[in-house]
Amino acid sequence: MTVGGGGGGGKSDDFHPFPVKDQLPGVDFCLSSAPSWPEAVFLGFQHYLVMLGTSVIISSILVPLMGGGNVEKADVINTILFVAGINTLIQTLFGTRLPVVIGASYAYIIPSISIALSRRYSLIIDPRQRFKASMRDVQGSLIVASLFTMIMGFFGFWRIIGRFFSPLATIPLVILTGLGLYAQGFPLLARCIEVGLPALVAVVFLSQYVPHWLKSRRGIFERFAILFSVAIVWAYAEILTAAGAYDNRAPQTQFSCRTDRSGLISAAPWIRFPYPFQWGRPRFNAGDVVAVIAASFVAIIESTGTFIAASRYASATPMPPSVLSRGVGWLGVGLLLGGLFGTGSGSTVSVENAGLLGLTRVGSRRVIQISALFMLFFSVLGKFGAVLASIPLPIMAALYCVLFAYVASAGLGLLQFCNLNSFRTKFILGFSLFMGLSVPQYFNQYLLVSGHGPANTGSTWFNNVMQVIFSSPATVAVIVAFFLDCTHSYGHDSVRRDSGRHWWEKFRTFSTDTRTEEFYSLPANLNRFFPSF
């Protein structure tokens, strides 16, 4: 290689930086395209399979604390799936129109647990009546909190905030939207290492190595690595269970490893349609409502990070703030449906499904809509859905190790818009990422050791609000990054370029870039009646 300095006519082989890309290259099917119908159906089923794990995990946590058994858990899982199917169709048709799944959210677990353990149910002896009473309180809180989310979205408040987002402030948000869920990865996988670790190896091997060895043009192993891995390792776990490998093991190990201990197949009905107010009339408690509103704020932030990751993996241009706000408004409608039907938890954009877009390189909206139909189908035919829901959770955790990582890497991809030689950029990135990991670790560890969070006042709702907000890595990170980006040396001329604002400037309004209408305009020419700004 010829290096600098001399004169003359030597050919220079100097390397140049990779060009900045508004749309992610290398995607096989973008947002507005679709694979063949047979392939789209299998991809849609794969997305359904991936979102199923979180529905089972959240229900397994909440329902027993509320007093419910396997029958109630099966009914709640079916209800979550039914509402998720409706919300996913709504979001892909009228919301952001991104290929995202709207599923159960971890952000609402703390207020839901607080309601379930409330002393107000101490006089209720019958467990099923206690379950219904606590579920009705959760429903009332979700209904009121949905108004907050809809106001933030439909009235444009989140659009105003979105206009101040720069790539620099967004990077920690997207990275920790994925990395912040690390507890649902290897720690859950390790509960049955002999099943979870082979599943992790299988996903990595089939998706990353086999395609290169076989030089497959159709990308079968890349696109269906999840289906192949789950089928292989699930059959392996079934063999271990039938062979008596776990007969004399601890109860927790048997629950994690065995394929016959979920209790869902026998408890689930053959056919059951979830319906509004199936647990009774919702009840409203001011303290519970405030805590759930805080959880909905966290869900908005985490959903924003997932929206951004999904837009990258769908090879779409950055979302205009008006489209983001529109999507948040429909998240509020989804929260309302969760309160009406009684899901026990609020909803958010599924992080694992956004990661699956990156793994398959298929960001098609049609595929996600097909997955929503699978959710509706299996939520009604309970027995069939219960078979899939009985997959050992360590297998699902193995999938999360890969899928959450893809979302985190989508955040890393946004670094291309920033000046990484700027010390201001280095400080904001490093400090926000560190605080986003460190503060939630402190709050969660304090709760684990002491049985309550660092905020331990006489007001339960205040304690829950503090715990909900500061237990979310993405929320803490974006608060720090957004504040610093909007205040630190903001008047300097170089700040706008260093933070990457100039790259996203043309996407601040809906009509500035012609590609925006292709990806985000509403169907049936509805933009005439509901214009985006």
Short mmCIF file of C-alpha atoms in Angstrom, two decimals:
data_model
loop_
_atom_site.label_atom_id
_atom_site.label_comp_id
_atom_site.label_asym_id
_atom_site.label_seq_id
_atom_site.Cartn_x
_atom_site.Cartn_y
_atom_site.Cartn_z
CA MET A 1 0.00 0.00 0.00
CA THR A 2 1.32 3.45 -0.87
CA VAL A 3 1.46 5.73 2.16
CA GLY A 4 1.16 9.56 2.05
CA GLY A 5 3.92 11.99 1.48
CA GLY A 6 5.81 11.71 -1.73
CA GLY A 7 4.86 13.10 -5.02
CA GLY A 8 4.44 11.05 -8.04
CA GLY A 9 2.06 8.91 -9.84
CA GLY A 10 1.80 5.87 -7.56
CA LYS A 11 -1.69 4.52 -7.27
CA SER A 12 -3.18 5.07 -3.83
CA ASP A 13 -4.91 2.12 -2.15
CA ASP A 14 -6.09 4.08 0.87
CA PHE A 15 -9.23 2.70 2.46
CA HIS A 16 -12.33 4.83 2.81
CA PRO A 17 -15.03 4.68 5.51
CA PHE A 18 -18.16 2.74 4.73
CA PRO A 19 -20.90 5.06 3.47
CA VAL A 20 -23.79 6.04 5.74
CA LYS A 21 -27.03 4.25 4.83
CA ASP A 22 -30.51 5.59 5.57
CA GLN A 23 -31.83 2.09 4.78
CA LEU A 24 -30.13 -1.12 5.89
CA PRO A 25 -28.71 -2.99 2.88
CA GLY A 26 -28.67 -6.78 2.55
CA VAL A 27 -32.32 -7.32 3.54
CA ASP A 28 -34.03 -9.95 1.37
CA PHE A 29 -37.57 -8.58 1.74
CA CYS A 30 -38.21 -5.04 2.93
CA LEU A 31 -41.24 -3.59 4.66
CA SER A 32 -43.42 -3.25 1.57
CA SER A 33 -42.38 -6.48 -0.20
CA ALA A 34 -43.17 -10.10 0.67
CA PRO A 35 -41.90 -13.63 0.02
CA SER A 36 -44.06 -16.27 -1.63
CA TRP A 37 -47.23 -17.22 0.23
CA PRO A 38 -45.99 -20.67 1.44
CA GLU A 39 -42.76 -19.14 2.75
CA ALA A 40 -44.63 -16.23 4.31
CA VAL A 41 -46.92 -18.65 6.19
CA PHE A 42 -43.98 -20.53 7.71
CA LEU A 43 -42.23 -17.28 8.59
CA GLY A 44 -45.43 -16.01 10.20
CA PHE A 45 -45.72 -19.21 12.24
CA GLN A 46 -42.11 -18.72 13.35
CA HIS A 47 -42.92 -15.23 14.61
CA TYR A 48 -45.89 -16.65 16.50
CA LEU A 49 -43.65 -19.28 18.10
CA VAL A 50 -41.13 -16.66 19.20
CA MET A 51 -43.69 -14.36 20.86
CA LEU A 52 -45.27 -17.27 22.70
CA GLY A 53 -42.45 -17.55 25.25
CA THR A 54 -42.98 -14.13 26.80
CA SER A 55 -46.74 -14.74 27.06
CA VAL A 56 -46.10 -17.96 28.98
CA ILE A 57 -43.41 -16.46 31.22
CA ILE A 58 -45.50 -13.45 32.28
CA SER A 59 -48.61 -15.57 32.87
CA SER A 60 -46.58 -18.11 34.88
CA ILE A 61 -45.37 -15.29 37.11
CA LEU A 62 -48.62 -13.42 37.66
CA VAL A 63 -51.42 -16.01 37.69
CA PRO A 64 -50.17 -18.06 40.69
CA LEU A 65 -49.64 -14.86 42.70
CA MET A 66 -53.20 -13.83 41.92
CA GLY A 67 -54.49 -17.16 43.21
CA GLY A 68 -55.09 -18.88 39.87
CA GLY A 69 -54.15 -22.42 38.85
CA ASN A 70 -53.39 -24.10 35.57
CA VAL A 71 -56.89 -23.49 34.21
CA GLU A 72 -56.65 -19.77 34.85
CA LYS A 73 -53.11 -19.68 33.46
CA ALA A 74 -54.24 -21.35 30.24
CA ASP A 75 -57.15 -18.90 29.93
CA VAL A 76 -54.87 -15.89 30.52
CA ILE A 77 -52.34 -17.10 27.93
CA ASN A 78 -55.12 -17.54 25.37
CA THR A 79 -56.44 -14.08 26.19
CA ILE A 80 -52.97 -12.53 25.78
CA LEU A 81 -52.60 -14.24 22.40
CA PHE A 82 -56.05 -13.13 21.26
CA VAL A 83 -55.45 -9.49 22.19
CA ALA A 84 -51.93 -9.64 20.75
CA GLY A 85 -53.32 -10.81 17.42
CA ILE A 86 -55.79 -7.93 17.26
CA ASN A 87 -53.19 -5.36 18.35
CA THR A 88 -50.60 -6.61 15.86
CA LEU A 89 -53.08 -6.31 12.99
CA ILE A 90 -54.07 -2.82 14.14
CA GLN A 91 -50.45 -1.66 14.44
CA THR A 92 -49.41 -2.99 11.02
CA LEU A 93 -52.50 -1.53 9.34
CA PHE A 94 -53.06 1.80 11.08
CA GLY A 95 -50.14 2.40 13.47
CA THR A 96 -46.52 2.74 12.41
CA ARG A 97 -47.18 0.07 9.74
CA LEU A 98 -43.86 -1.52 10.70
CA PRO A 99 -43.53 -5.34 10.87
CA VAL A 100 -43.85 -5.50 14.66
CA VAL A 101 -45.68 -7.87 16.99
CA ILE A 102 -47.55 -6.32 19.93
CA GLY A 103 -47.29 -8.71 22.87
CA ALA A 104 -47.19 -8.87 26.66
CA SER A 105 -44.80 -6.50 28.43
CA TYR A 106 -42.41 -7.04 31.35
CA ALA A 107 -42.81 -3.37 32.28
CA TYR A 108 -46.19 -4.06 33.93
CA ILE A 109 -45.05 -6.96 36.10
CA ILE A 110 -44.15 -4.85 39.15
CA PRO A 111 -47.53 -3.06 39.49
CA SER A 112 -49.41 -6.29 38.65
CA ILE A 113 -47.51 -8.17 41.37
CA SER A 114 -48.17 -5.32 43.80
CA ILE A 115 -51.89 -5.60 43.09
CA ALA A 116 -51.85 -9.40 43.38
CA LEU A 117 -50.12 -9.28 46.80
CA SER A 118 -52.30 -6.49 48.17
CA ARG A 119 -53.72 -6.99 51.67
CA ARG A 120 -57.18 -6.10 50.42
CA TYR A 121 -57.62 -9.73 49.28
CA SER A 122 -56.61 -11.30 52.60
CA LEU A 123 -60.23 -12.04 53.53
CA ILE A 124 -60.98 -13.88 50.25
CA ILE A 125 -60.57 -17.61 50.94
CA ASP A 126 -61.47 -19.08 47.55
CA PRO A 127 -58.36 -18.85 45.29
CA ARG A 128 -60.40 -18.46 42.11
CA GLN A 129 -62.40 -15.58 43.61
CA ARG A 130 -59.14 -13.98 44.72
CA PHE A 131 -57.80 -14.36 41.19
CA LYS A 132 -60.86 -12.68 39.71
CA ALA A 133 -60.75 -9.84 42.26
CA SER A 134 -57.10 -9.03 41.62
CA MET A 135 -57.56 -9.38 37.86
CA ARG A 136 -60.43 -6.86 37.95
CA ASP A 137 -58.18 -4.36 39.72
CA VAL A 138 -55.47 -4.85 37.10
CA GLN A 139 -58.08 -4.37 34.36
CA GLY A 140 -59.27 -1.07 35.79
CA SER A 141 -55.71 0.24 36.03
CA LEU A 142 -54.92 -0.77 32.46
CA ILE A 143 -58.06 0.94 31.15
CA VAL A 144 -57.16 4.27 32.80
CA ALA A 145 -53.49 3.97 31.80
CA SER A 146 -54.53 3.41 28.19
CA LEU A 147 -55.96 6.94 28.16
CA PHE A 148 -52.51 8.29 29.08
CA THR A 149 -50.86 6.36 26.23
CA MET A 150 -53.51 7.40 23.70
CA ILE A 151 -53.20 11.05 24.72
CA MET A 152 -49.40 10.88 24.37
CA GLY A 153 -49.78 9.40 20.89
CA PHE A 154 -52.92 10.74 19.24
CA PHE A 155 -52.61 14.27 20.66
CA GLY A 156 -49.04 14.54 19.36
CA PHE A 157 -47.11 14.85 22.61
CA TRP A 158 -44.79 11.99 21.68
CA ARG A 159 -44.35 13.60 18.25
CA ILE A 160 -43.03 16.75 19.95
CA ILE A 161 -40.55 14.68 21.98
CA GLY A 162 -39.61 12.65 18.91
CA ARG A 163 -38.58 15.78 17.01
CA PHE A 164 -35.75 16.27 19.52
CA PHE A 165 -34.42 12.72 19.17
CA SER A 166 -31.06 12.52 17.46
CA PRO A 167 -29.16 9.37 16.49
CA LEU A 168 -26.87 10.01 19.47
CA ALA A 169 -29.76 9.99 21.97
CA THR A 170 -31.37 7.03 20.23
CA ILE A 171 -28.34 4.71 20.29
CA PRO A 172 -28.43 3.94 24.06
CA LEU A 173 -32.22 3.49 23.87
CA VAL A 174 -32.09 0.83 21.14
CA ILE A 175 -29.00 -0.92 22.52
CA LEU A 176 -30.46 -1.32 26.00
CA THR A 177 -33.89 -2.23 24.67
CA GLY A 178 -32.12 -5.45 23.65
CA LEU A 179 -29.37 -5.79 26.26
CA GLY A 180 -31.68 -4.79 29.11
CA LEU A 181 -33.50 -8.13 28.82
CA TYR A 182 -30.38 -10.18 29.54
CA ALA A 183 -32.04 -11.81 32.56
CA GLN A 184 -34.44 -13.55 30.19
CA GLY A 185 -31.49 -14.99 28.25
CA PHE A 186 -28.76 -17.19 29.68
CA PRO A 187 -29.95 -17.08 33.32
CA LEU A 188 -33.27 -18.59 32.21
CA LEU A 189 -31.48 -20.95 29.81
CA ALA A 190 -29.26 -22.22 32.64
CA ARG A 191 -32.25 -23.49 34.61
CA CYS A 192 -31.97 -26.54 32.35
CA ILE A 193 -28.54 -26.34 30.79
CA GLU A 194 -28.75 -29.76 29.10
CA VAL A 195 -31.71 -28.52 27.04
CA GLY A 196 -31.05 -24.78 26.75
CA LEU A 197 -27.41 -24.91 25.68
CA PRO A 198 -28.01 -27.33 22.76
CA ALA A 199 -30.82 -25.03 21.62
CA LEU A 200 -28.48 -22.03 21.65
CA VAL A 201 -25.78 -23.93 19.75
CA ALA A 202 -28.36 -25.15 17.22
CA VAL A 203 -29.68 -21.64 16.48
CA VAL A 204 -26.21 -20.17 16.00
CA PHE A 205 -24.99 -23.14 13.94
CA LEU A 206 -28.03 -23.34 11.65
CA SER A 207 -28.41 -19.60 11.10
CA GLN A 208 -24.78 -18.50 10.81
CA TYR A 209 -22.61 -21.43 9.68
CA VAL A 210 -24.72 -23.86 7.65
CA PRO A 211 -25.85 -21.27 5.04
CA HIS A 212 -22.24 -20.42 4.23
CA TRP A 213 -21.20 -24.06 3.94
CA LEU A 214 -24.10 -24.99 1.70
CA LYS A 215 -24.16 -21.65 -0.13
CA SER A 216 -27.94 -21.83 -0.11
CA ARG A 217 -29.52 -19.34 -2.48
CA ARG A 218 -32.95 -19.55 -0.91
CA GLY A 219 -31.68 -18.87 2.62
CA ILE A 220 -33.74 -21.72 4.10
CA PHE A 221 -31.53 -22.25 7.14
CA GLU A 222 -31.17 -18.52 7.80
CA ARG A 223 -34.90 -17.95 7.64
CA PHE A 224 -36.11 -21.05 9.45
CA ALA A 225 -33.30 -21.66 11.95
CA ILE A 226 -35.73 -21.04 14.81
CA LEU A 227 -38.20 -23.69 13.61
CA PHE A 228 -35.48 -26.27 12.97
CA SER A 229 -33.78 -25.63 16.32
CA VAL A 230 -36.97 -25.74 18.38
CA ALA A 231 -38.15 -28.94 16.67
CA ILE A 232 -34.83 -30.73 17.16
CA VAL A 233 -34.22 -29.73 20.78
CA TRP A 234 -37.89 -30.13 21.79
CA ALA A 235 -37.78 -33.71 20.50
CA TYR A 236 -34.52 -34.21 22.41
CA ALA A 237 -36.15 -32.88 25.61
CA GLU A 238 -39.10 -35.21 25.04
CA ILE A 239 -36.73 -38.17 24.83
CA LEU A 240 -35.01 -37.16 28.08
CA THR A 241 -38.38 -36.78 29.81
CA ALA A 242 -39.65 -40.16 28.56
CA ALA A 243 -36.39 -41.86 29.55
CA GLY A 244 -36.81 -40.70 33.17
CA ALA A 245 -33.81 -38.38 33.21
CA TYR A 246 -35.60 -35.97 35.54
CA ASP A 247 -37.64 -38.36 37.70
CA ASN A 248 -35.62 -37.78 40.87
CA ARG A 249 -34.57 -34.19 40.31
CA ALA A 250 -35.61 -31.10 42.24
CA PRO A 251 -39.11 -29.71 41.51
CA GLN A 252 -37.72 -26.54 39.95
CA THR A 253 -35.50 -28.57 37.62
CA GLN A 254 -38.41 -30.79 36.62
CA PHE A 255 -40.58 -27.76 35.88
CA SER A 256 -37.86 -26.23 33.67
CA CYS A 257 -36.69 -29.38 31.88
CA ARG A 258 -39.63 -31.73 31.54
CA THR A 259 -42.02 -31.42 28.61
CA ASP A 260 -45.03 -32.58 30.64
CA ARG A 261 -45.01 -30.22 33.62
CA SER A 262 -46.48 -27.01 32.26
CA GLY A 263 -50.02 -28.15 33.11
CA LEU A 264 -51.35 -26.26 30.10
CA ILE A 265 -52.44 -29.08 27.81
CA SER A 266 -54.81 -30.71 30.28
CA ALA A 267 -56.08 -27.36 31.58
CA ALA A 268 -56.72 -25.66 28.25
CA PRO A 269 -60.20 -25.99 26.68
CA TRP A 270 -60.63 -27.29 23.16
CA ILE A 271 -62.41 -24.14 22.00
CA ARG A 272 -62.81 -20.91 23.92
CA PHE A 273 -63.37 -17.36 22.70
CA PRO A 274 -61.92 -14.71 25.04
CA TYR A 275 -64.41 -11.90 25.59
CA PRO A 276 -64.45 -8.52 27.37
CA PHE A 277 -65.06 -8.51 31.14
CA GLN A 278 -64.68 -12.31 31.31
CA TRP A 279 -63.38 -11.97 34.90
CA GLY A 280 -66.06 -9.49 35.95
CA ARG A 281 -66.48 -5.73 36.05
CA PRO A 282 -63.17 -3.78 36.28
CA ARG A 283 -62.41 -1.96 39.51
CA PHE A 284 -60.41 1.24 39.90
CA ASN A 285 -57.87 2.14 42.60
CA ALA A 286 -56.01 5.45 42.36
CA GLY A 287 -52.70 4.11 43.66
CA ASP A 288 -52.74 1.15 41.29
CA VAL A 289 -53.60 3.42 38.37
CA VAL A 290 -50.61 5.72 38.98
CA ALA A 291 -48.19 2.78 39.10
CA VAL A 292 -49.59 1.32 35.88
CA ILE A 293 -49.37 4.72 34.16
CA ALA A 294 -45.66 4.74 35.07
CA ALA A 295 -45.37 1.28 33.53
CA SER A 296 -47.11 2.51 30.38
CA PHE A 297 -44.58 5.35 30.15
CA VAL A 298 -41.76 2.78 30.32
CA ALA A 299 -43.56 0.68 27.70
CA ILE A 300 -43.76 3.70 25.36
CA ILE A 301 -40.02 4.27 25.66
CA GLU A 302 -39.11 0.61 25.17
CA SER A 303 -41.54 0.35 22.26
CA THR A 304 -39.89 3.37 20.65
CA GLY A 305 -36.54 1.59 20.76
CA THR A 306 -38.06 -1.54 19.24
CA PHE A 307 -39.84 0.48 16.54
CA ILE A 308 -36.50 1.97 15.51
CA ALA A 309 -34.81 -1.45 15.43
CA ALA A 310 -37.68 -2.89 13.37
CA SER A 311 -37.50 -0.02 10.88
CA ARG A 312 -33.81 -0.75 10.32
CA TYR A 313 -34.31 -4.49 9.82
CA ALA A 314 -37.25 -3.82 7.50
CA SER A 315 -34.90 -1.66 5.39
CA ALA A 316 -37.24 1.30 5.85
CA THR A 317 -36.21 4.91 6.27
CA PRO A 318 -36.26 6.46 9.77
CA MET A 319 -39.77 7.07 11.06
CA PRO A 320 -41.09 10.63 11.04
CA PRO A 321 -42.07 11.71 14.57
CA SER A 322 -45.71 11.88 13.49
CA VAL A 323 -45.68 8.20 12.48
CA LEU A 324 -44.01 7.25 15.76
CA SER A 325 -46.67 9.20 17.68
CA ARG A 326 -49.41 7.51 15.65
CA GLY A 327 -47.99 4.11 16.60
CA VAL A 328 -47.90 5.08 20.29
CA GLY A 329 -51.55 6.12 20.10
CA TRP A 330 -52.51 2.69 18.79
CA LEU A 331 -50.41 1.12 21.55
CA GLY A 332 -52.83 2.91 23.88
CA VAL A 333 -55.76 1.28 22.08
CA GLY A 334 -54.02 -2.07 22.55
CA LEU A 335 -53.63 -1.32 26.25
CA LEU A 336 -57.36 -0.56 26.42
CA LEU A 337 -58.13 -3.94 24.83
CA GLY A 338 -55.86 -5.63 27.38
CA GLY A 339 -57.84 -3.97 30.15
CA LEU A 340 -61.20 -4.90 28.67
CA PHE A 341 -60.32 -8.54 28.01
CA GLY A 342 -58.23 -9.05 31.14
CA THR A 343 -54.70 -10.00 30.08
CA GLY A 344 -53.22 -9.29 33.51
CA SER A 345 -50.44 -7.24 31.93
CA GLY A 346 -50.10 -4.41 29.48
CA SER A 347 -48.70 -4.67 25.97
CA THR A 348 -45.63 -3.42 24.16
CA VAL A 349 -43.71 -4.02 20.94
CA SER A 350 -42.11 -7.47 21.11
CA VAL A 351 -38.32 -7.15 21.22
CA GLU A 352 -37.69 -10.78 20.27
CA ASN A 353 -39.78 -10.50 17.12
CA ALA A 354 -37.88 -7.39 16.06
CA GLY A 355 -34.68 -9.41 16.48
CA LEU A 356 -36.17 -12.18 14.35
CA LEU A 357 -36.47 -9.68 11.49
CA GLY A 358 -32.70 -9.34 11.59
CA LEU A 359 -32.05 -13.08 11.85
CA THR A 360 -34.25 -13.95 8.87
CA ARG A 361 -33.51 -10.77 6.87
CA VAL A 362 -37.21 -10.65 6.12
CA GLY A 363 -38.85 -7.39 7.20
CA SER A 364 -42.14 -7.96 5.40
CA ARG A 365 -45.31 -6.50 6.86
CA ARG A 366 -47.35 -9.35 5.37
CA VAL A 367 -45.41 -11.96 7.35
CA ILE A 368 -46.26 -10.24 10.64
CA GLN A 369 -49.92 -9.99 9.69
CA ILE A 370 -49.95 -13.74 9.02
CA SER A 371 -48.39 -14.31 12.46
CA ALA A 372 -51.26 -12.28 13.96
CA LEU A 373 -53.72 -14.68 12.35
CA PHE A 374 -51.86 -17.58 13.98
CA MET A 375 -52.24 -15.83 17.35
CA LEU A 376 -55.97 -15.50 16.88
CA PHE A 377 -56.33 -19.08 15.62
CA PHE A 378 -54.40 -20.76 18.45
CA SER A 379 -55.96 -18.52 21.12
CA VAL A 380 -59.39 -19.90 20.23
CA LEU A 381 -58.30 -23.53 19.75
CA GLY A 382 -56.84 -23.79 23.22
CA LYS A 383 -55.56 -27.39 23.15
CA PHE A 384 -53.49 -26.84 20.03
CA GLY A 385 -52.03 -23.62 21.37
CA ALA A 386 -51.25 -25.27 24.70
CA VAL A 387 -49.10 -27.89 22.99
CA LEU A 388 -46.81 -25.18 21.63
CA ALA A 389 -46.96 -23.19 24.88
CA SER A 390 -45.60 -26.25 26.73
CA ILE A 391 -42.18 -25.95 25.04
CA PRO A 392 -39.62 -25.83 27.91
CA LEU A 393 -38.77 -22.22 28.67
CA PRO A 394 -34.96 -22.77 28.52
CA ILE A 395 -35.40 -23.48 24.80
CA MET A 396 -37.16 -20.12 24.37
CA ALA A 397 -34.42 -18.44 26.43
CA ALA A 398 -31.84 -19.81 23.99
CA LEU A 399 -33.68 -18.05 21.17
CA TYR A 400 -33.73 -14.83 23.17
CA CYS A 401 -29.93 -14.87 23.51
CA VAL A 402 -29.72 -14.42 19.74
CA LEU A 403 -32.81 -12.30 19.08
CA PHE A 404 -32.22 -9.71 21.82
CA ALA A 405 -28.65 -9.40 20.57
CA TYR A 406 -29.91 -8.48 17.10
CA VAL A 407 -31.95 -5.59 18.57
CA ALA A 408 -28.90 -4.36 20.49
CA SER A 409 -26.81 -4.50 17.31
CA ALA A 410 -29.44 -2.40 15.51
CA GLY A 411 -28.61 0.32 18.03
CA LEU A 412 -24.91 -0.10 17.37
CA GLY A 413 -25.63 0.36 13.67
CA LEU A 414 -26.85 3.90 14.39
CA LEU A 415 -23.30 4.87 15.40
CA GLN A 416 -22.61 5.47 11.71
CA PHE A 417 -24.58 8.73 11.91
CA CYS A 418 -22.47 10.20 14.76
CA ASN A 419 -19.00 11.67 15.02
CA LEU A 420 -17.20 9.08 17.13
CA ASN A 421 -14.10 11.28 17.33
CA SER A 422 -16.02 13.85 19.36
CA PHE A 423 -15.38 13.75 23.12
CA ARG A 424 -18.91 15.03 23.70
CA THR A 425 -20.25 12.03 21.76
CA LYS A 426 -18.01 9.65 23.69
CA PHE A 427 -19.15 11.02 27.04
CA ILE A 428 -22.88 10.94 26.28
CA LEU A 429 -22.72 7.41 24.84
CA GLY A 430 -20.53 5.94 27.56
CA PHE A 431 -22.24 7.64 30.49
CA SER A 432 -25.80 6.89 29.36
CA LEU A 433 -25.00 3.23 28.64
CA PHE A 434 -23.25 2.83 31.98
CA MET A 435 -26.05 4.45 33.96
CA GLY A 436 -28.63 2.47 31.98
CA LEU A 437 -27.02 -0.74 33.19
CA SER A 438 -25.88 0.35 36.65
CA VAL A 439 -29.01 2.07 38.03
CA PRO A 440 -31.45 -0.80 37.23
CA GLN A 441 -28.93 -3.29 38.63
CA TYR A 442 -28.95 -1.35 41.90
CA PHE A 443 -32.75 -1.17 42.06
CA ASN A 444 -33.23 -4.85 41.17
CA GLN A 445 -30.53 -6.08 43.55
CA TYR A 446 -31.92 -3.94 46.36
CA LEU A 447 -35.36 -5.43 45.79
CA LEU A 448 -33.96 -8.97 45.76
CA VAL A 449 -32.03 -8.53 49.02
CA SER A 450 -34.42 -6.35 51.02
CA GLY A 451 -37.80 -7.37 49.64
CA HIS A 452 -38.51 -3.76 48.68
CA GLY A 453 -36.94 -1.16 46.46
CA PRO A 454 -34.68 1.76 47.50
CA ALA A 455 -37.80 3.95 47.55
CA ASN A 456 -39.53 2.56 50.65
CA THR A 457 -41.92 5.26 51.79
CA GLY A 458 -45.37 4.80 53.27
CA SER A 459 -46.87 5.33 49.83
CA THR A 460 -47.01 2.08 47.88
CA TRP A 461 -47.86 3.75 44.58
CA PHE A 462 -44.81 6.05 44.82
CA ASN A 463 -42.54 3.10 45.62
CA ASN A 464 -43.90 1.21 42.61
CA VAL A 465 -43.48 4.20 40.29
CA MET A 466 -39.82 4.59 41.27
CA GLN A 467 -39.16 0.86 40.95
CA VAL A 468 -40.88 0.59 37.55
CA ILE A 469 -39.05 3.54 35.98
CA PHE A 470 -35.58 2.91 37.36
CA SER A 471 -35.67 -0.85 36.80
CA SER A 472 -35.83 -0.31 33.03
CA PRO A 473 -32.35 -0.04 31.45
CA ALA A 474 -33.70 1.52 28.24
CA THR A 475 -35.68 4.14 30.17
CA VAL A 476 -32.78 5.21 32.36
CA ALA A 477 -30.39 5.29 29.39
CA VAL A 478 -32.61 7.39 27.15
CA ILE A 479 -33.47 9.85 29.94
CA VAL A 480 -29.75 10.45 30.56
CA ALA A 481 -28.80 10.54 26.87
CA PHE A 482 -31.74 12.74 25.84
CA PHE A 483 -31.09 15.26 28.64
CA LEU A 484 -27.37 15.48 27.94
CA ASP A 485 -27.83 15.73 24.18
CA CYS A 486 -30.32 18.59 24.58
CA THR A 487 -28.29 20.54 27.17
CA HIS A 488 -24.57 19.73 26.91
CA SER A 489 -22.81 22.31 24.64
CA TYR A 490 -26.04 22.60 22.67
CA GLY A 491 -25.23 26.03 21.26
CA HIS A 492 -22.00 24.97 19.58
CA ASP A 493 -22.02 24.79 15.80
CA SER A 494 -20.51 21.29 15.66
CA VAL A 495 -23.06 19.66 17.99
CA ARG A 496 -25.71 19.20 15.30
CA ARG A 497 -23.33 17.28 13.07
CA ASP A 498 -21.63 15.36 15.88
CA SER A 499 -24.96 14.00 17.15
CA GLY A 500 -26.12 13.08 13.64
CA ARG A 501 -29.15 15.38 13.57
CA HIS A 502 -28.41 16.49 10.02
CA TRP A 503 -28.77 12.90 8.75
CA TRP A 504 -32.31 12.62 10.10
CA GLU A 505 -33.38 16.16 9.28
CA LYS A 506 -35.17 15.19 6.06
CA PHE A 507 -37.30 12.64 7.93
CA ARG A 508 -38.63 15.12 10.51
CA THR A 509 -41.73 15.74 8.41
CA PHE A 510 -43.76 13.19 6.51
CA SER A 511 -43.61 14.75 3.06
CA THR A 512 -39.94 15.75 2.84
CA ASP A 513 -38.62 12.39 1.58
CA THR A 514 -40.60 10.47 -1.05
CA ARG A 515 -39.69 7.10 0.48
CA THR A 516 -41.61 7.94 3.65
CA GLU A 517 -44.98 7.67 1.93
CA GLU A 518 -44.04 4.29 0.44
CA PHE A 519 -43.31 2.79 3.85
CA TYR A 520 -45.61 4.59 6.31
CA SER A 521 -48.71 5.88 4.50
CA LEU A 522 -52.03 4.46 5.64
CA PRO A 523 -53.94 1.94 3.47
CA ALA A 524 -57.03 2.75 1.37
CA ASN A 525 -55.88 6.35 1.00
CA LEU A 526 -56.74 7.06 4.65
CA ASN A 527 -53.99 9.70 4.78
CA ARG A 528 -56.58 12.10 3.38
CA PHE A 529 -58.56 11.88 6.62
CA PHE A 530 -55.68 11.18 9.05
CA PRO A 531 -52.69 13.08 7.67
CA SER A 532 -49.21 12.75 9.17
CA PHE A 533 -47.12 15.88 9.67
#
